């Protein structure tokens, strides 16, 4: 399954998104079509003829060039239909040239459900130009970037679109909501979402493994001080930017479906976030008493720079108090140089990370922890590596492997393994994921 760089970074449908034009992003239909053709010709994926789940029509089909050449055409908000698909003819042709979402059956126990979360998704919740406009008007950094470390309260409202009923943002001095008349955001699109629901419900495999291109679980950074708007979402390009549709899918897994019964034994396998996580998927991450509906294992890229490295670089010239929440030199506290305090920020919140940044012993900082992402079993923001799962009737055993940072000249021996973290997920118990069993070093602050 592809992600985004087969076409363009953080893309949606046939759009690049570096600037907003006429309310939408840059039409890049010819590159979308070329990327699809290159993927089809080089990746050995069964599309046309893929069987899928009995009773659920397979939508997958091989690449076929459109009858007429596509051109790069600007798209307007008026062309976005109620299902959040842009009906500009070149977009329709470029996206429709190939369909790659499909399910693959492995014996009695595994249905591998693969979704395309680029070709049918709506634009991101926060427009690129809106983020820059708000930062300039506020005279401070409200948005670190349109899709990274965004305030949850604003992202959720813009994702909800017209359904939120919020024409202006009082928190921003009355700045108009650019999504005030938009449909609710979508990651899957109408047709693929119905196919996903039917496939998850219709499969009789013991385990439903869902290959999600982007991370499904909530990944949050706590509110960064009393004047900050709200907790921050690590990535609005992932499912945190499409939270209403996420709730629709978790409700389906929980039992709001044709069978009126929960769909058991769902494990999501994802990545794209340049770091590693493992945790329990909840029906509503904002509920006071959330219900576990699935589990997720998130692997980092094997060679891409880590999420931590991006944030560390961005804060080198920032206020020291902000940089200390990301990394701090703890040589005099038994560590070999700078630590990934960002891990502690995501695990234990502002008080814990702030205490460690201020010089407190790790034990003191951990004692001040208030869980920021209580559904997470594992956090490693500074990782390269891969994931592996072993499936039996009784359990899924998932191992997240972190390799040494691959920056040296390659050798036959490879870069070497830094650690493995292994999790056991028992059948019939979505909240029963085990704690990590480690080999090698543990990520800070577990060391």
Short mmCIF file of C-alpha atoms in Angstrom, two decimals:
data_model
loop_
_atom_site.label_atom_id
_atom_site.label_comp_id
_atom_site.label_asym_id
_atom_site.label_seq_id
_atom_site.Cartn_x
_atom_site.Cartn_y
_atom_site.Cartn_z
CA UNK A 1 0.00 0.00 0.00
CA UNK A 2 1.32 3.44 -0.85
CA UNK A 3 1.42 6.44 1.42
CA UNK A 4 2.11 9.94 0.13
CA UNK A 5 5.60 10.20 -1.33
CA UNK A 6 4.73 8.13 -4.39
CA UNK A 7 2.97 11.35 -5.36
CA UNK A 8 3.65 14.35 -3.10
CA UNK A 9 4.08 15.00 0.63
CA UNK A 10 0.87 14.92 2.72
CA UNK A 11 -1.25 14.79 -0.43
CA UNK A 12 -5.02 14.36 -0.74
CA UNK A 13 -6.85 13.17 -3.87
CA UNK A 14 -4.78 14.70 -6.73
CA UNK A 15 -3.72 17.73 -4.75
CA UNK A 16 -0.40 18.96 -3.43
CA UNK A 17 -0.74 21.28 -0.45
CA UNK A 18 2.07 23.74 -0.09
CA UNK A 19 -0.14 26.81 -0.50
CA UNK A 20 -3.89 27.39 -0.72
CA UNK A 21 -5.32 28.64 -3.98
CA UNK A 22 -8.96 29.72 -4.22
CA UNK A 23 -9.68 27.89 -0.97
CA UNK A 24 -8.04 24.63 -2.06
CA UNK A 25 -4.55 23.38 -2.82
CA UNK A 26 -2.54 23.04 -6.02
CA UNK A 27 -3.96 20.78 -8.69
CA UNK A 28 -1.31 18.20 -9.55
CA UNK A 29 -3.33 15.69 -11.51
CA UNK A 30 -0.66 14.77 -14.06
CA UNK A 31 1.82 13.85 -11.31
CA UNK A 32 -0.84 11.88 -9.45
CA UNK A 33 -1.49 9.89 -12.62
CA UNK A 34 2.23 9.35 -13.28
CA UNK A 35 2.80 8.27 -9.67
CA UNK A 36 -0.05 5.76 -9.91
CA UNK A 37 1.32 4.29 -13.14
CA UNK A 38 4.84 4.00 -11.69
CA UNK A 39 3.49 2.32 -8.55
CA UNK A 40 1.45 -0.16 -10.59
CA UNK A 41 4.34 -1.05 -12.89
CA UNK A 42 6.90 -1.56 -10.13
CA UNK A 43 4.95 -2.91 -7.14
CA UNK A 44 3.75 -6.56 -7.36
CA UNK A 45 0.23 -6.00 -6.05
CA UNK A 46 -2.81 -8.06 -7.05
CA UNK A 47 -5.60 -5.60 -7.87
CA UNK A 48 -7.98 -6.75 -10.62
CA UNK A 49 -9.00 -10.23 -9.55
CA UNK A 50 -8.42 -9.73 -5.83
CA UNK A 51 -11.10 -11.83 -4.15
CA UNK A 52 -11.83 -10.00 -0.94
CA UNK A 53 -14.43 -11.13 1.58
CA UNK A 54 -17.30 -13.29 0.23
CA UNK A 55 -20.37 -11.14 -0.29
CA UNK A 56 -18.36 -7.91 -0.45
CA UNK A 57 -17.59 -6.75 -3.97
CA UNK A 58 -13.88 -6.09 -4.53
CA UNK A 59 -13.25 -2.58 -5.82
CA UNK A 60 -9.55 -3.05 -6.65
CA UNK A 61 -8.60 -2.59 -10.29
CA UNK A 62 -5.40 -2.34 -12.34
CA UNK A 63 -4.08 0.95 -13.64
CA UNK A 64 -5.76 2.05 -16.87
CA UNK A 65 -4.84 5.37 -18.47
CA UNK A 66 -7.75 7.78 -18.87
CA UNK A 67 -9.24 8.09 -22.34
CA UNK A 68 -8.08 11.69 -22.55
CA UNK A 69 -4.88 13.18 -21.07
CA UNK A 70 -5.28 14.91 -17.73
CA UNK A 71 -4.09 18.45 -17.14
CA UNK A 72 -3.20 20.22 -13.93
CA UNK A 73 -6.33 22.15 -13.08
CA UNK A 74 -7.01 24.43 -10.15
CA UNK A 75 -9.90 23.26 -8.00
CA UNK A 76 -12.39 25.37 -6.12
CA UNK A 77 -14.38 24.80 -2.95
CA UNK A 78 -17.56 24.84 -5.03
CA UNK A 79 -16.45 21.59 -6.70
CA UNK A 80 -16.30 19.68 -3.41
CA UNK A 81 -19.42 17.56 -3.11
CA UNK A 82 -21.27 16.50 0.02
CA UNK A 83 -19.06 13.40 0.28
CA UNK A 84 -15.95 15.61 0.29
CA UNK A 85 -14.73 14.42 -3.10
CA UNK A 86 -13.70 17.09 -5.61
CA UNK A 87 -15.63 16.64 -8.83
CA UNK A 88 -13.15 18.52 -11.03
CA UNK A 89 -12.90 16.28 -14.16
CA UNK A 90 -9.11 15.93 -14.13
CA UNK A 91 -9.19 14.96 -10.45
CA UNK A 92 -11.87 12.36 -11.15
CA UNK A 93 -9.82 10.91 -14.02
CA UNK A 94 -6.49 10.86 -12.16
CA UNK A 95 -7.90 9.25 -9.02
CA UNK A 96 -10.09 6.83 -10.96
CA UNK A 97 -7.27 5.39 -13.07
CA UNK A 98 -6.54 2.73 -10.43
CA UNK A 99 -8.09 1.45 -7.22
CA UNK A 100 -5.77 -0.19 -4.67
CA UNK A 101 -7.81 -0.72 -1.51
CA UNK A 102 -8.38 -4.43 -1.04
CA UNK A 103 -8.36 -7.27 1.48
CA UNK A 104 -6.14 -10.36 1.45
CA UNK A 105 -6.93 -13.63 3.22
CA UNK A 106 -4.20 -15.73 4.88
CA UNK A 107 -5.57 -19.09 5.99
CA UNK A 108 -8.13 -19.38 8.76
CA UNK A 109 -6.88 -16.65 11.02
CA UNK A 110 -5.93 -13.49 9.09
CA UNK A 111 -7.87 -11.00 7.01
CA UNK A 112 -5.44 -8.26 5.98
CA UNK A 113 -7.46 -5.16 5.12
CA UNK A 114 -5.53 -2.52 3.18
CA UNK A 115 -6.94 0.98 2.76
CA UNK A 116 -5.94 3.88 0.53
CA UNK A 117 -5.94 6.96 2.75
CA UNK A 118 -4.69 9.46 0.15
CA UNK A 119 -6.86 9.15 -2.95
CA UNK A 120 -10.26 9.86 -1.40
CA UNK A 121 -9.52 11.92 1.70
CA UNK A 122 -10.67 15.50 2.07
CA UNK A 123 -8.35 18.44 2.51
CA UNK A 124 -6.64 18.74 5.88
CA UNK A 125 -8.56 20.36 8.69
CA UNK A 126 -6.23 23.37 8.97
CA UNK A 127 -5.62 25.26 5.71
CA UNK A 128 -1.97 26.11 5.10
CA UNK A 129 -2.54 29.84 4.63
CA UNK A 130 -4.89 30.02 7.63
CA UNK A 131 -2.17 28.80 9.97
CA UNK A 132 0.26 31.47 8.79
CA UNK A 133 -2.46 34.13 8.95
CA UNK A 134 -3.36 33.30 12.54
CA UNK A 135 0.28 33.22 13.66
CA UNK A 136 0.88 36.65 12.12
CA UNK A 137 -2.26 38.13 13.66
CA UNK A 138 -1.53 36.69 17.10
CA UNK A 139 2.12 37.70 17.05
CA UNK A 140 2.99 34.28 18.41
CA UNK A 141 3.03 30.64 17.31
CA UNK A 142 -0.51 29.30 17.56
CA UNK A 143 0.20 26.71 14.86
CA UNK A 144 3.70 25.26 14.67
CA UNK A 145 2.73 24.07 11.19
CA UNK A 146 -0.63 23.50 9.48
CA UNK A 147 -0.48 19.75 10.07
CA UNK A 148 1.96 19.31 12.95
CA UNK A 149 1.50 20.01 16.67
CA UNK A 150 -1.84 21.72 16.03
CA UNK A 151 -4.22 22.81 18.82
CA UNK A 152 -6.80 20.06 19.24
CA UNK A 153 -9.70 22.41 19.95
CA UNK A 154 -9.24 24.24 16.65
CA UNK A 155 -8.42 21.14 14.60
CA UNK A 156 -11.55 19.32 15.81
CA UNK A 157 -13.80 22.27 14.98
CA UNK A 158 -12.41 22.61 11.45
CA UNK A 159 -12.64 18.84 10.89
CA UNK A 160 -16.34 18.98 11.83
CA UNK A 161 -16.94 21.72 9.27
CA UNK A 162 -20.48 23.02 9.06
CA UNK A 163 -21.64 20.45 11.63
CA UNK A 164 -19.63 22.27 14.33
CA UNK A 165 -21.74 25.42 13.98
CA UNK A 166 -18.71 27.66 14.63
CA UNK A 167 -18.54 30.54 12.10
CA UNK A 168 -15.71 32.37 13.89
CA UNK A 169 -13.10 31.50 16.51
CA UNK A 170 -13.54 33.63 19.66
CA UNK A 171 -10.22 32.24 20.97
CA UNK A 172 -8.52 33.94 18.01
CA UNK A 173 -10.25 37.27 18.33
CA UNK A 174 -13.08 36.46 15.95
CA UNK A 175 -11.04 35.09 13.02
CA UNK A 176 -13.51 33.42 10.58
CA UNK A 177 -13.56 29.62 10.48
CA UNK A 178 -12.44 28.68 6.93
CA UNK A 179 -14.28 25.34 7.20
CA UNK A 180 -17.56 26.81 8.49
CA UNK A 181 -19.50 25.59 5.43
CA UNK A 182 -17.49 22.43 4.65
CA UNK A 183 -18.67 18.80 4.98
CA UNK A 184 -17.26 16.71 7.83
CA UNK A 185 -13.71 15.61 6.98
CA UNK A 186 -13.06 12.14 5.61
CA UNK A 187 -9.98 9.95 5.36
CA UNK A 188 -11.53 7.07 3.41
CA UNK A 189 -14.22 8.65 1.25
CA UNK A 190 -17.81 7.37 1.04
CA UNK A 191 -17.36 4.28 -1.15
CA UNK A 192 -14.17 3.01 0.49
CA UNK A 193 -15.58 3.57 3.96
CA UNK A 194 -18.63 1.44 3.19
CA UNK A 195 -16.36 -1.24 1.71
CA UNK A 196 -14.22 -1.14 4.89
CA UNK A 197 -17.28 -1.52 7.12
CA UNK A 198 -18.65 -4.42 5.06
CA UNK A 199 -15.25 -6.15 4.95
CA UNK A 200 -14.57 -5.85 8.68
CA UNK A 201 -18.07 -7.09 9.48
CA UNK A 202 -18.19 -9.81 6.82
CA UNK A 203 -14.84 -11.51 7.37
CA UNK A 204 -14.91 -14.75 9.35
CA UNK A 205 -11.15 -14.69 9.95
CA UNK A 206 -10.10 -14.94 13.59
CA UNK A 207 -8.12 -11.68 13.28
CA UNK A 208 -8.80 -8.60 11.22
CA UNK A 209 -5.45 -6.87 10.61
CA UNK A 210 -5.99 -3.39 9.20
CA UNK A 211 -3.10 -1.85 7.29
CA UNK A 212 -3.66 1.84 7.94
CA UNK A 213 -1.29 4.18 6.12
CA UNK A 214 -1.36 6.74 8.93
CA UNK A 215 -1.55 6.36 12.70
CA UNK A 216 -5.07 5.79 14.05
CA UNK A 217 -4.58 6.33 17.80
CA UNK A 218 -4.61 9.70 19.48
CA UNK A 219 -1.06 11.07 19.78
CA UNK A 220 -1.17 14.18 21.89
CA UNK A 221 1.25 16.65 23.42
CA UNK A 222 -0.11 18.41 26.53
CA UNK A 223 -1.07 22.04 26.67
CA UNK A 224 2.20 23.98 26.56
CA UNK A 225 1.56 26.49 29.33
CA UNK A 226 -1.42 28.36 30.74
CA UNK A 227 -1.88 30.60 27.69
CA UNK A 228 -1.79 27.76 25.16
CA UNK A 229 -5.11 27.07 23.46
CA UNK A 230 -5.40 23.35 24.17
CA UNK A 231 -3.49 20.08 24.05
CA UNK A 232 -1.63 19.63 20.79
CA UNK A 233 -2.10 16.89 18.20
CA UNK A 234 1.18 15.47 16.94
CA UNK A 235 -0.13 15.17 13.37
CA UNK A 236 -3.35 16.42 11.79
CA UNK A 237 -2.31 14.53 8.63
CA UNK A 238 -3.03 11.31 10.56
CA UNK A 239 -6.40 10.23 11.99
CA UNK A 240 -6.22 12.90 14.70
CA UNK A 241 -7.06 15.38 11.95
CA UNK A 242 -10.17 13.39 11.00
CA UNK A 243 -11.52 12.56 14.44
CA UNK A 244 -15.24 12.47 13.63
CA UNK A 245 -14.78 9.80 10.97
CA UNK A 246 -12.51 7.92 13.38
CA UNK A 247 -15.37 7.83 15.89
CA UNK A 248 -17.67 6.52 13.16
CA UNK A 249 -15.29 3.64 12.48
CA UNK A 250 -14.74 2.78 16.14
CA UNK A 251 -18.52 2.81 16.68
CA UNK A 252 -18.79 0.27 13.87
CA UNK A 253 -16.21 -1.92 15.60
CA UNK A 254 -17.96 -1.48 18.94
CA UNK A 255 -21.28 -2.81 17.61
CA UNK A 256 -23.05 0.02 15.81
CA UNK A 257 -23.34 -2.12 12.68
CA UNK A 258 -25.74 -4.47 10.94
CA UNK A 259 -25.02 -7.30 13.38
CA UNK A 260 -25.34 -5.04 16.43
CA UNK A 261 -22.37 -6.92 17.85
CA UNK A 262 -18.76 -5.88 18.40
CA UNK A 263 -16.28 -6.92 15.72
CA UNK A 264 -13.60 -8.84 17.64
CA UNK A 265 -9.85 -9.14 17.29
CA UNK A 266 -8.97 -6.04 15.26
CA UNK A 267 -5.31 -5.01 15.18
CA UNK A 268 -4.23 -1.90 13.28
CA UNK A 269 -0.76 -1.89 11.74
CA UNK A 270 0.39 1.60 10.84
CA UNK A 271 3.26 4.04 10.61
CA UNK A 272 4.07 7.32 8.81
CA UNK A 273 4.74 9.18 12.06
CA UNK A 274 8.54 8.63 12.03
CA UNK A 275 8.39 7.06 15.51
CA UNK A 276 7.12 3.93 17.23
CA UNK A 277 4.07 3.37 19.44
CA UNK A 278 1.85 0.59 20.70
CA UNK A 279 -1.46 0.96 22.42
CA UNK A 280 -5.17 0.39 22.83
CA UNK A 281 -7.66 1.91 20.39
CA UNK A 282 -10.63 3.46 22.17
CA UNK A 283 -14.11 4.18 20.88
CA UNK A 284 -13.75 7.85 21.85
CA UNK A 285 -10.39 9.19 22.99
CA UNK A 286 -12.10 12.21 24.59
CA UNK A 287 -14.65 10.24 26.64
CA UNK A 288 -14.36 10.05 30.42
CA UNK A 289 -14.84 6.28 30.30
CA UNK A 290 -13.64 5.13 26.87
CA UNK A 291 -14.17 1.57 25.67
CA UNK A 292 -11.37 -0.48 24.10
CA UNK A 293 -12.28 -1.67 20.60
CA UNK A 294 -8.94 -2.65 18.99
CA UNK A 295 -5.16 -2.45 19.30
CA UNK A 296 -2.54 -0.68 17.24
CA UNK A 297 1.14 -1.25 16.53
CA UNK A 298 3.01 1.67 14.95
CA UNK A 299 6.42 1.17 13.37
CA UNK A 300 8.88 3.87 12.38
CA UNK A 301 10.48 4.20 8.97
CA UNK A 302 13.66 2.20 8.51
CA UNK A 303 15.76 5.12 7.28
CA UNK A 304 13.74 8.36 7.54
CA UNK A 305 14.73 10.90 10.17
CA UNK A 306 12.74 10.51 13.37
CA UNK A 307 9.92 12.70 14.65
CA UNK A 308 12.15 13.62 17.59
CA UNK A 309 14.91 14.80 15.24
CA UNK A 310 12.50 17.15 13.45
CA UNK A 311 11.25 18.69 16.69
CA UNK A 312 14.75 18.86 18.15
CA UNK A 313 16.00 20.78 15.11
CA UNK A 314 13.02 23.13 15.16
CA UNK A 315 13.61 24.08 18.82
CA UNK A 316 17.36 24.73 18.70
CA UNK A 317 16.77 28.48 18.65
CA UNK A 318 13.53 28.38 20.64
CA UNK A 319 12.95 29.57 24.17
CA UNK A 320 15.03 27.31 26.47
CA UNK A 321 11.95 26.34 28.48
CA UNK A 322 10.28 25.01 25.31
CA UNK A 323 13.44 23.27 24.09
CA UNK A 324 13.89 21.62 27.47
CA UNK A 325 10.56 19.83 26.98
CA UNK A 326 12.03 18.22 23.87
CA UNK A 327 15.61 17.48 24.89
CA UNK A 328 17.90 18.28 27.79
CA UNK A 329 21.51 17.48 28.62
CA UNK A 330 21.32 15.05 31.54
CA UNK A 331 24.97 14.01 31.64
CA UNK A 332 25.22 14.92 35.33
CA UNK A 333 22.21 12.70 36.12
CA UNK A 334 23.58 9.42 34.88
CA UNK A 335 22.73 9.75 31.18
CA UNK A 336 25.13 9.95 28.28
CA UNK A 337 24.27 13.38 26.94
CA UNK A 338 20.96 14.68 25.66
CA UNK A 339 17.80 12.68 26.33
CA UNK A 340 14.51 12.39 24.46
CA UNK A 341 12.49 14.38 26.99
CA UNK A 342 9.77 14.51 24.32
CA UNK A 343 8.99 10.89 25.22
CA UNK A 344 8.40 11.90 28.82
CA UNK A 345 6.27 14.86 27.71
CA UNK A 346 4.00 12.51 25.78
CA UNK A 347 3.96 9.93 28.57
CA UNK A 348 3.77 11.98 31.74
CA UNK A 349 2.73 15.45 30.70
CA UNK A 350 4.05 18.94 31.23
CA UNK A 351 4.81 18.65 34.95
CA UNK A 352 6.96 15.54 34.51
CA UNK A 353 8.88 16.75 31.46
CA UNK A 354 9.20 20.23 32.95
CA UNK A 355 10.61 18.88 36.19
CA UNK A 356 13.22 16.83 34.37
CA UNK A 357 14.12 19.78 32.15
CA UNK A 358 14.61 21.88 35.28
CA UNK A 359 17.16 19.43 36.68
CA UNK A 360 15.10 17.09 38.84
CA UNK A 361 16.11 13.43 39.10
CA UNK A 362 14.19 11.15 36.76
CA UNK A 363 12.44 9.50 39.71
CA UNK A 364 11.12 12.88 40.87
CA UNK A 365 9.96 13.76 37.36
CA UNK A 366 8.18 10.42 36.97
CA UNK A 367 6.42 10.93 40.29
CA UNK A 368 4.90 14.12 38.85
CA UNK A 369 3.49 12.33 35.81
CA UNK A 370 -0.09 12.87 34.68
CA UNK A 371 -0.70 10.55 31.69
CA UNK A 372 -1.13 12.51 28.48
CA UNK A 373 -1.84 9.48 26.30
CA UNK A 374 -3.03 6.85 28.80
CA UNK A 375 -4.00 4.43 26.02
CA UNK A 376 -0.36 4.09 24.92
CA UNK A 377 1.77 1.17 26.07
CA UNK A 378 4.91 2.32 24.30
CA UNK A 379 6.45 5.57 23.03
CA UNK A 380 9.72 5.97 21.16
CA UNK A 381 9.85 9.25 19.22
CA UNK A 382 13.48 8.79 18.15
CA UNK A 383 13.54 5.58 16.15
CA UNK A 384 14.28 3.93 12.85
CA UNK A 385 13.17 0.37 12.30
CA UNK A 386 10.30 -1.93 11.40
CA UNK A 387 7.50 -4.07 12.82
CA UNK A 388 6.67 -7.77 12.68
CA UNK A 389 3.60 -9.71 13.77
CA UNK A 390 3.05 -13.40 14.41
CA UNK A 391 -0.56 -14.58 14.42
CA UNK A 392 -2.10 -17.67 16.01
CA UNK A 393 -5.66 -18.53 16.96
CA UNK A 394 -4.99 -17.40 20.52
CA UNK A 395 -2.99 -14.20 20.11
CA UNK A 396 -1.10 -11.71 18.00
CA UNK A 397 2.51 -11.16 19.02
CA UNK A 398 3.84 -7.89 17.69
CA UNK A 399 7.49 -6.87 17.79
CA UNK A 400 8.70 -3.35 17.09
CA UNK A 401 12.40 -3.39 16.20
CA UNK A 402 14.56 -0.28 16.51
CA UNK A 403 17.84 -0.30 14.63
CA UNK A 404 20.92 1.83 15.20
CA UNK A 405 20.49 5.11 13.36
CA UNK A 406 21.59 4.21 9.79
CA UNK A 407 23.98 7.07 9.09
CA UNK A 408 27.19 5.12 8.61
CA UNK A 409 28.48 3.52 5.41
CA UNK A 410 26.48 0.28 4.98
CA UNK A 411 28.17 -3.00 5.76
CA UNK A 412 27.16 -6.62 5.32
CA UNK A 413 26.40 -6.78 9.02
CA UNK A 414 23.82 -3.99 8.77
CA UNK A 415 23.43 -1.11 11.23
CA UNK A 416 22.68 -3.36 14.22
CA UNK A 417 19.60 -3.67 16.42
CA UNK A 418 19.25 -1.19 19.26
CA UNK A 419 16.19 -2.74 20.88
CA UNK A 420 13.07 -4.81 20.37
CA UNK A 421 9.78 -4.25 22.16
CA UNK A 422 7.34 -7.16 22.01
CA UNK A 423 3.61 -7.00 22.83
CA UNK A 424 1.07 -9.78 23.20
CA UNK A 425 -2.56 -9.17 22.21
CA UNK A 426 -4.91 -11.92 23.40
CA UNK A 427 -7.94 -12.92 21.36
CA UNK A 428 -11.26 -11.64 22.64
CA UNK A 429 -9.83 -8.86 24.81
CA UNK A 430 -9.14 -5.56 23.00
CA UNK A 431 -7.97 -3.96 26.22
CA UNK A 432 -5.59 -6.78 27.09
CA UNK A 433 -2.41 -5.75 25.29
CA UNK A 434 0.59 -6.67 27.44
CA UNK A 435 3.30 -4.30 28.54
CA UNK A 436 6.45 -4.33 26.43
CA UNK A 437 9.02 -7.08 26.84
CA UNK A 438 12.39 -5.64 25.85
CA UNK A 439 15.67 -6.82 24.48
CA UNK A 440 18.51 -4.32 24.30
CA UNK A 441 18.24 -0.80 25.66
CA UNK A 442 14.93 0.78 26.57
CA UNK A 443 13.84 4.18 25.26
CA UNK A 444 13.99 7.15 27.65
CA UNK A 445 12.50 7.48 30.27
CA UNK A 446 12.29 3.68 30.73
CA UNK A 447 16.08 3.24 30.79
#
